[in-house]
PDB file of C-alpha atoms in Angstrom:
ATOM      1  CA  UNK A   1      -1.975   7.385  -8.721  1.00 81.00           C
ATOM      2  CA  UNK A   2      -2.667   7.328  -4.991  1.00 83.00           C
ATOM      3  CA  UNK A   3      -6.347   6.743  -5.747  1.00 91.00           C
ATOM      4  CA  UNK A   4      -5.429   3.893  -8.115  1.00 91.00           C
ATOM      5  CA  UNK A   5      -3.436   2.282  -5.317  1.00 90.00           C
ATOM      6  CA  UNK A   6      -6.219   2.837  -2.787  1.00 92.00           C
ATOM      7  CA  UNK A   7      -8.912   1.235  -4.941  1.00 94.00           C
ATOM      8  CA  UNK A   8      -6.635  -1.661  -5.895  1.00 94.00           C
ATOM      9  CA  UNK A   9      -5.981  -2.424  -2.226  1.00 94.00           C
ATOM     10  CA  UNK A  10      -9.248  -1.523  -0.483  1.00 94.00           C
ATOM     11  CA  UNK A  11     -11.819  -2.510  -3.102  1.00 94.00           C
ATOM     12  CA  UNK A  12     -10.072  -5.168  -5.209  1.00 94.00           C
ATOM     13  CA  UNK A  13      -8.077  -6.833  -2.448  1.00 94.00           C
ATOM     14  CA  UNK A  14      -4.618  -6.564  -3.980  1.00 94.00           C
ATOM     15  CA  UNK A  15      -1.889  -6.660  -1.348  1.00 94.00           C
ATOM     16  CA  UNK A  16       0.826  -4.026  -1.003  1.00 94.00           C
ATOM     17  CA  UNK A  17       3.448  -6.782  -0.772  1.00 95.00           C
ATOM     18  CA  UNK A  18       2.026  -8.450  -3.877  1.00 96.00           C
ATOM     19  CA  UNK A  19       2.332  -5.262  -5.942  1.00 96.00           C
ATOM     20  CA  UNK A  20       5.749  -4.520  -4.441  1.00 96.00           C
ATOM     21  CA  UNK A  21       6.986  -7.974  -5.427  1.00 97.00           C
ATOM     22  CA  UNK A  22       5.757  -7.454  -8.981  1.00 97.00           C
ATOM     23  CA  UNK A  23       7.497  -4.070  -9.131  1.00 97.00           C
ATOM     24  CA  UNK A  24      10.789  -5.377  -7.770  1.00 98.00           C
ATOM     25  CA  UNK A  25      10.903  -8.427 -10.022  1.00 98.00           C
ATOM     26  CA  UNK A  26      10.089  -6.369 -13.111  1.00 98.00           C
ATOM     27  CA  UNK A  27      12.733  -3.820 -12.127  1.00 98.00           C
ATOM     28  CA  UNK A  28      15.360  -6.555 -11.838  1.00 98.00           C
ATOM     29  CA  UNK A  29      14.358  -8.067 -15.183  1.00 97.00           C
ATOM     30  CA  UNK A  30      14.435  -4.648 -16.849  1.00 97.00           C
ATOM     31  CA  UNK A  31      17.916  -4.045 -15.464  1.00 98.00           C
ATOM     32  CA  UNK A  32      19.080  -7.347 -16.956  1.00 97.00           C
ATOM     33  CA  UNK A  33      18.099  -6.105 -20.412  1.00 96.00           C
ATOM     34  CA  UNK A  34      19.992  -2.899 -19.688  1.00 95.00           C
ATOM     35  CA  UNK A  35      23.115  -4.981 -19.013  1.00 95.00           C
ATOM     36  CA  UNK A  36      22.557  -7.114 -22.134  1.00 92.00           C
ATOM     37  CA  UNK A  37      24.354 -10.135 -20.702  1.00 90.00           C
ATOM     38  CA  UNK A  38      27.205  -8.264 -19.008  1.00 92.00           C
ATOM     39  CA  UNK A  39      28.066  -8.848 -15.369  1.00 92.00           C
ATOM     40  CA  UNK A  40      27.986  -5.856 -13.070  1.00 95.00           C
ATOM     41  CA  UNK A  41      28.171  -4.781  -9.461  1.00 97.00           C
ATOM     42  CA  UNK A  42      25.038  -2.905  -8.496  1.00 98.00           C
ATOM     43  CA  UNK A  43      24.100  -0.453  -5.754  1.00 98.00           C
ATOM     44  CA  UNK A  44      20.448  -0.105  -4.768  1.00 98.00           C
ATOM     45  CA  UNK A  45      19.499   3.230  -3.171  1.00 98.00           C
ATOM     46  CA  UNK A  46      16.256   2.645  -1.270  1.00 98.00           C
ATOM     47  CA  UNK A  47      13.830   4.907   0.532  1.00 96.00           C
ATOM     48  CA  UNK A  48      11.431   4.123   3.348  1.00 94.00           C
ATOM     49  CA  UNK A  49       8.174   3.541   1.470  1.00 93.00           C
ATOM     50  CA  UNK A  50       6.758   1.564  -1.414  1.00 94.00           C
ATOM     51  CA  UNK A  51       9.426   2.694  -3.846  1.00 95.00           C
ATOM     52  CA  UNK A  52      12.169   1.661  -1.445  1.00 97.00           C
ATOM     53  CA  UNK A  53      10.460  -1.664  -0.839  1.00 97.00           C
ATOM     54  CA  UNK A  54      10.414  -2.296  -4.580  1.00 98.00           C
ATOM     55  CA  UNK A  55      14.122  -1.535  -4.679  1.00 98.00           C
ATOM     56  CA  UNK A  56      14.815  -3.977  -1.845  1.00 98.00           C
ATOM     57  CA  UNK A  57      12.822  -6.648  -3.659  1.00 98.00           C
ATOM     58  CA  UNK A  58      14.828  -5.918  -6.820  1.00 99.00           C
ATOM     59  CA  UNK A  59      18.040  -6.379  -4.831  1.00 98.00           C
ATOM     60  CA  UNK A  60      16.903  -9.859  -3.774  1.00 98.00           C
ATOM     61  CA  UNK A  61      16.085 -10.914  -7.330  1.00 98.00           C
ATOM     62  CA  UNK A  62      19.466  -9.666  -8.559  1.00 98.00           C
ATOM     63  CA  UNK A  63      21.206 -11.481  -5.697  1.00 98.00           C
ATOM     64  CA  UNK A  64      19.308 -14.645  -6.645  1.00 98.00           C
ATOM     65  CA  UNK A  65      20.762 -14.307 -10.137  1.00 97.00           C
ATOM     66  CA  UNK A  66      24.323 -14.110  -8.878  1.00 96.00           C
ATOM     67  CA  UNK A  67      24.971 -10.370  -8.985  1.00 97.00           C
ATOM     68  CA  UNK A  68      26.999  -8.545  -6.347  1.00 97.00           C
ATOM     69  CA  UNK A  69      24.528  -6.121  -4.806  1.00 98.00           C
ATOM     70  CA  UNK A  70      24.962  -3.395  -2.206  1.00 97.00           C
ATOM     71  CA  UNK A  71      21.921  -1.851  -0.559  1.00 98.00           C
ATOM     72  CA  UNK A  72      21.927   1.635   0.964  1.00 98.00           C
ATOM     73  CA  UNK A  73      18.820   2.942   2.757  1.00 98.00           C
ATOM     74  CA  UNK A  74      18.325   6.685   3.156  1.00 95.00           C
ATOM     75  CA  UNK A  75      17.146   6.594   6.789  1.00 93.00           C
ATOM     76  CA  UNK A  76      17.046   4.500   9.938  1.00 92.00           C
ATOM     77  CA  UNK A  77      15.482   1.092   9.428  1.00 90.00           C
ATOM     78  CA  UNK A  78      12.891   1.766  12.142  1.00 92.00           C
ATOM     79  CA  UNK A  79      11.429   4.440   9.847  1.00 94.00           C
ATOM     80  CA  UNK A  80      10.592   1.999   7.041  1.00 96.00           C
ATOM     81  CA  UNK A  81       6.976   1.173   6.294  1.00 95.00           C
ATOM     82  CA  UNK A  82       5.761  -2.273   7.309  1.00 96.00           C
ATOM     83  CA  UNK A  83       5.939  -3.577   3.735  1.00 96.00           C
ATOM     84  CA  UNK A  84       9.451  -2.210   3.176  1.00 96.00           C
ATOM     85  CA  UNK A  85      10.605  -3.740   6.487  1.00 97.00           C
ATOM     86  CA  UNK A  86       9.231  -7.071   5.309  1.00 97.00           C
ATOM     87  CA  UNK A  87      11.333  -6.841   2.140  1.00 97.00           C
ATOM     88  CA  UNK A  88      14.382  -5.913   4.198  1.00 97.00           C
ATOM     89  CA  UNK A  89      13.839  -8.891   6.513  1.00 97.00           C
ATOM     90  CA  UNK A  90      13.780 -11.268   3.530  1.00 97.00           C
ATOM     91  CA  UNK A  91      16.863  -9.618   2.069  1.00 97.00           C
ATOM     92  CA  UNK A  92      18.770  -9.943   5.348  1.00 96.00           C
ATOM     93  CA  UNK A  93      17.857 -13.616   5.585  1.00 98.00           C
ATOM     94  CA  UNK A  94      19.248 -14.065   2.057  1.00 97.00           C
ATOM     95  CA  UNK A  95      22.587 -12.663   3.217  1.00 96.00           C
ATOM     96  CA  UNK A  96      22.288  -9.131   1.821  1.00 96.00           C
ATOM     97  CA  UNK A  97      22.260  -6.713   4.770  1.00 95.00           C
ATOM     98  CA  UNK A  98      21.975  -2.958   4.176  1.00 96.00           C
ATOM     99  CA  UNK A  99      25.267  -1.094   4.171  1.00 95.00           C
ATOM    100  CA  UNK A 100      26.196   1.955   6.219  1.00 93.00           C
ATOM    101  CA  UNK A 101      24.944   4.977   4.281  1.00 93.00           C
ATOM    102  CA  UNK A 102      27.978   6.980   5.379  1.00 92.00           C
ATOM    103  CA  UNK A 103      30.050   4.739   3.074  1.00 93.00           C
ATOM    104  CA  UNK A 104      27.687   5.032   0.096  1.00 95.00           C
ATOM    105  CA  UNK A 105      30.331   6.775  -2.001  1.00 94.00           C
ATOM    106  CA  UNK A 106      32.590   3.709  -1.740  1.00 94.00           C
ATOM    107  CA  UNK A 107      29.881   1.288  -2.885  1.00 95.00           C
ATOM    108  CA  UNK A 108      28.841   3.576  -5.716  1.00 94.00           C
ATOM    109  CA  UNK A 109      32.437   3.884  -6.874  1.00 94.00           C
ATOM    110  CA  UNK A 110      32.611   0.096  -7.244  1.00 94.00           C
ATOM    111  CA  UNK A 111      29.281  -0.187  -9.075  1.00 96.00           C
ATOM    112  CA  UNK A 112      28.597  -0.106 -12.782  1.00 96.00           C
ATOM    113  CA  UNK A 113      24.848   0.407 -12.291  1.00 97.00           C
ATOM    114  CA  UNK A 114      22.797   2.240  -9.660  1.00 98.00           C
ATOM    115  CA  UNK A 115      19.123   1.594  -8.990  1.00 98.00           C
ATOM    116  CA  UNK A 116      17.305   4.690  -7.742  1.00 98.00           C
ATOM    117  CA  UNK A 117      14.415   3.602  -5.513  1.00 98.00           C
ATOM    118  CA  UNK A 118      14.507   6.507  -3.066  1.00 97.00           C
ATOM    119  CA  UNK A 119      11.276   8.474  -3.485  1.00 93.00           C
ATOM    120  CA  UNK A 120       9.009   7.627  -6.442  1.00 84.00           C
ATOM    121  CA  UNK A 121       5.723   9.497  -6.937  1.00 85.00           C
ATOM    122  CA  UNK A 122       5.422  10.363  -3.238  1.00 80.00           C
ATOM    123  CA  UNK A 123       7.733  13.402  -3.405  1.00 84.00           C
ATOM    124  CA  UNK A 124       6.694  16.242  -1.098  1.00 82.00           C
ATOM    125  CA  UNK A 125       8.770  19.384  -1.267  1.00 84.00           C
ATOM    126  CA  UNK A 126      12.494  19.123  -1.864  1.00 91.00           C
ATOM    127  CA  UNK A 127      14.678  16.102  -1.021  1.00 93.00           C
ATOM    128  CA  UNK A 128      16.593  16.813   2.163  1.00 93.00           C
ATOM    129  CA  UNK A 129      19.390  15.385   4.282  1.00 95.00           C
ATOM    130  CA  UNK A 130      20.690  11.937   3.466  1.00 95.00           C
ATOM    131  CA  UNK A 131      18.247  11.523   0.584  1.00 95.00           C
ATOM    132  CA  UNK A 132      19.581  14.647  -1.132  1.00 95.00           C
ATOM    133  CA  UNK A 133      23.162  13.504  -0.531  1.00 96.00           C
ATOM    134  CA  UNK A 134      22.463  10.109  -2.101  1.00 97.00           C
ATOM    135  CA  UNK A 135      20.853  11.753  -5.135  1.00 96.00           C
ATOM    136  CA  UNK A 136      23.962  13.867  -5.679  1.00 95.00           C
ATOM    137  CA  UNK A 137      26.231  10.834  -5.265  1.00 95.00           C
ATOM    138  CA  UNK A 138      24.051   8.817  -7.624  1.00 93.00           C
ATOM    139  CA  UNK A 139      24.555  11.363 -10.410  1.00 92.00           C
ATOM    140  CA  UNK A 140      28.313  11.574  -9.895  1.00 85.00           C
ATOM    141  CA  UNK A 141      30.927   9.827 -12.064  1.00 75.00           C
ATOM    142  CA  UNK A 142      28.711   8.982 -15.041  1.00 76.00           C
ATOM    143  CA  UNK A 143      27.576   5.495 -13.980  1.00 89.00           C
ATOM    144  CA  UNK A 144      24.395   4.028 -15.467  1.00 96.00           C
ATOM    145  CA  UNK A 145      21.225   4.733 -13.500  1.00 97.00           C
ATOM    146  CA  UNK A 146      17.855   2.974 -13.520  1.00 98.00           C
ATOM    147  CA  UNK A 147      15.050   4.772 -11.646  1.00 98.00           C
ATOM    148  CA  UNK A 148      11.965   3.062 -10.267  1.00 98.00           C
ATOM    149  CA  UNK A 149       8.615   4.714 -11.056  1.00 96.00           C
ATOM    150  CA  UNK A 150       9.832   8.351 -11.031  1.00 96.00           C
ATOM    151  CA  UNK A 151      13.392   9.696 -10.816  1.00 96.00           C
ATOM    152  CA  UNK A 152      13.893  10.745  -7.202  1.00 96.00           C
ATOM    153  CA  UNK A 153      13.458  14.488  -6.805  1.00 94.00           C
ATOM    154  CA  UNK A 154      11.129  14.856  -9.805  1.00 94.00           C
ATOM    155  CA  UNK A 155       7.511  15.870  -9.233  1.00 92.00           C
ATOM    156  CA  UNK A 156       5.458  13.073 -10.811  1.00 92.00           C
ATOM    157  CA  UNK A 157       2.587  15.435 -11.641  1.00 90.00           C
ATOM    158  CA  UNK A 158       4.300  18.582 -12.934  1.00 91.00           C
ATOM    159  CA  UNK A 159       7.720  17.327 -13.994  1.00 92.00           C
ATOM    160  CA  UNK A 160       9.338  20.043 -11.873  1.00 91.00           C
ATOM    161  CA  UNK A 161      12.500  19.364  -9.888  1.00 91.00           C
ATOM    162  CA  UNK A 162      12.630  21.882  -7.015  1.00 86.00           C
ATOM    163  CA  UNK A 163      15.899  20.480  -5.664  1.00 93.00           C
ATOM    164  CA  UNK A 164      18.386  17.691  -6.369  1.00 95.00           C
ATOM    165  CA  UNK A 165      17.042  15.165  -8.868  1.00 95.00           C
ATOM    166  CA  UNK A 166      18.318  11.861 -10.222  1.00 96.00           C
ATOM    167  CA  UNK A 167      19.257  11.943 -13.913  1.00 95.00           C
ATOM    168  CA  UNK A 168      18.561   8.365 -15.071  1.00 96.00           C
ATOM    169  CA  UNK A 169      19.505   6.549 -18.244  1.00 95.00           C
ATOM    170  CA  UNK A 170      16.280   4.590 -17.910  1.00 96.00           C
ATOM    171  CA  UNK A 171      13.094   4.770 -15.834  1.00 97.00           C
ATOM    172  CA  UNK A 172      10.631   1.954 -15.165  1.00 98.00           C
ATOM    173  CA  UNK A 173       7.418   3.685 -14.148  1.00 96.00           C
ATOM    174  CA  UNK A 174       4.692   1.540 -12.604  1.00 95.00           C
ATOM    175  CA  UNK A 175       1.085   0.683 -13.483  1.00 92.00           C
ATOM    176  CA  UNK A 176       0.215   3.942 -15.208  1.00 89.00           C
ATOM    177  CA  UNK A 177       2.307   6.670 -16.877  1.00 89.00           C
ATOM    178  CA  UNK A 178       2.722   9.827 -14.802  1.00 90.00           C
ATOM    179  CA  UNK A 179       2.000  13.265 -16.266  1.00 89.00           C
ATOM    180  CA  UNK A 180       5.334  14.631 -15.040  1.00 91.00           C
ATOM    181  CA  UNK A 181       7.285  12.199 -17.222  1.00 92.00           C
ATOM    182  CA  UNK A 182       6.423  13.815 -20.573  1.00 85.00           C
ATOM    183  CA  UNK A 183       9.880  15.350 -21.000  1.00 80.00           C
ATOM    184  CA  UNK A 184      11.876  12.812 -19.033  1.00 83.00           C
ATOM    185  CA  UNK A 185      15.420  12.299 -20.329  1.00 78.00           C
ATOM    186  CA  UNK A 186      16.505   8.750 -21.082  1.00 89.00           C
ATOM    187  CA  UNK A 187      14.441   5.685 -21.915  1.00 93.00           C
ATOM    188  CA  UNK A 188      11.015   5.248 -20.346  1.00 95.00           C
ATOM    189  CA  UNK A 189       9.376   1.890 -19.661  1.00 96.00           C
ATOM    190  CA  UNK A 190       6.018   1.031 -18.137  1.00 96.00           C
ATOM    191  CA  UNK A 191       5.824  -1.914 -15.736  1.00 96.00           C
ATOM    192  CA  UNK A 192       2.856  -4.080 -14.781  1.00 96.00           C
ATOM    193  CA  UNK A 193       2.240  -4.549 -11.053  1.00 96.00           C
ATOM    194  CA  UNK A 194      -0.952  -6.561 -11.475  1.00 94.00           C
ATOM    195  CA  UNK A 195      -3.630  -3.856 -11.264  1.00 94.00           C
ATOM    196  CA  UNK A 196      -6.764  -4.903 -13.222  1.00 92.00           C
ATOM    197  CA  UNK A 197      -7.996  -2.535 -15.975  1.00 91.00           C
ATOM    198  CA  UNK A 198     -11.266  -2.210 -14.059  1.00 93.00           C
ATOM    199  CA  UNK A 199      -9.458  -0.143 -11.412  1.00 93.00           C
ATOM    200  CA  UNK A 200      -8.593   2.470 -14.040  1.00 91.00           C
ATOM    201  CA  UNK A 201     -12.111   2.341 -15.478  1.00 91.00           C
ATOM    202  CA  UNK A 202     -13.533   2.971 -11.999  1.00 91.00           C
ATOM    203  CA  UNK A 203     -11.675   6.290 -12.014  1.00 91.00           C
ATOM    204  CA  UNK A 204     -12.806   7.236 -15.509  1.00 90.00           C
ATOM    205  CA  UNK A 205      -9.365   6.708 -17.041  1.00 89.00           C
ATOM    206  CA  UNK A 206      -9.256   5.577 -20.666  1.00 83.00           C
ATOM    207  CA  UNK A 207      -5.884   3.901 -20.162  1.00 82.00           C
ATOM    208  CA  UNK A 208      -5.718   0.273 -21.287  1.00 82.00           C
ATOM    209  CA  UNK A 209      -2.716  -1.664 -19.919  1.00 83.00           C
ATOM    210  CA  UNK A 210      -0.464  -2.603 -22.879  1.00 90.00           C
ATOM    211  CA  UNK A 211       1.028  -5.725 -21.296  1.00 90.00           C
ATOM    212  CA  UNK A 212       0.198  -8.359 -23.890  1.00 88.00           C
ATOM    213  CA  UNK A 213       3.439 -10.339 -24.164  1.00 88.00           C
ATOM    214  CA  UNK A 214       5.571  -8.908 -21.359  1.00 91.00           C
ATOM    215  CA  UNK A 215       5.244  -7.483 -17.858  1.00 94.00           C
ATOM    216  CA  UNK A 216       6.794  -4.227 -19.059  1.00 93.00           C
ATOM    217  CA  UNK A 217       6.875  -2.264 -22.305  1.00 94.00           C
ATOM    218  CA  UNK A 218       8.923   0.593 -23.678  1.00 94.00           C
ATOM    219  CA  UNK A 219       7.155   3.913 -24.236  1.00 90.00           C
ATOM    220  CA  UNK A 220       8.415   5.414 -27.485  1.00 68.00           C
ATOM    221  CA  UNK A 221       9.987   8.873 -27.261  1.00 58.00           C
ATOM    222  CA  UNK A 222      10.302  11.605 -29.859  1.00 44.00           C
ATOM    223  CA  UNK A 223      13.669  13.062 -30.982  1.00 43.00           C
ATOM    224  CA  UNK A 224      12.982  15.960 -28.597  1.00 46.00           C
ATOM    225  CA  UNK A 225      12.859  13.504 -25.694  1.00 46.00           C
ATOM    226  CA  UNK A 226       9.096  13.743 -25.144  1.00 49.00           C
ATOM    227  CA  UNK A 227       7.075  10.592 -24.539  1.00 46.00           C
ATOM    228  CA  UNK A 228       3.832  10.761 -26.541  1.00 44.00           C
ATOM    229  CA  UNK A 229       2.716   7.414 -25.140  1.00 47.00           C
ATOM    230  CA  UNK A 230       1.539   9.138 -21.963  1.00 43.00           C
ATOM    231  CA  UNK A 231      -2.028   9.805 -23.074  1.00 41.00           C
ATOM    232  CA  UNK A 232      -4.308   9.094 -20.133  1.00 40.00           C
ATOM    233  CA  UNK A 233      -1.435   9.501 -17.698  1.00 45.00           C
ATOM    234  CA  UNK A 234      -2.044   9.787 -13.982  1.00 47.00           C
ATOM    235  CA  UNK A 235      -1.120  12.595 -11.652  1.00 43.00           C
TER     236      UNK A 235
END
């Protein structure tokens, strides 16, 4: 998936912010279908990179639609990537500042839905420190969870979880299915972030984006919880 991103940016000219905006908007829209018309208070758990930036963008779109949103970032704001800082700047200007992570339990207690945008496919090793604490809090109390791209703590290639891992009700993975999601619990959706099919062809992947009528589609699972729609998945 890293090579897909690299070619999309360096050879096709897609912008990181452009793809991040697509991811965040699709995540917000997918969450709205999860709510099925109900109002809810929502906590966004965001990391420092592209996944976190998508979560921050999602928070803005939910705020624009009138939802009460709390944002908790798993590290100091100076550690965010440039693109994620850009999303945070927009969010602040819209009147949604990040909350103190030390009070995350309080915000989560008041929320009916949690968006997990902490790590994504960039997991290296085991989640540590504040990130691990937020994962544990996220799983507590049985609230509904929507993960972006890959549940935080899950290895996107192998499906292994060497440490704490988010247990989502639903996951919106991005651009291309990941091999580690074959046995993912909960519902699995695939979201379009605007990558042309020619990027996949350049890498010899047979995957054809299925986005004909929508910017995201559900991948059908078997009764055992496996997702057979992952043929041609990326690692």
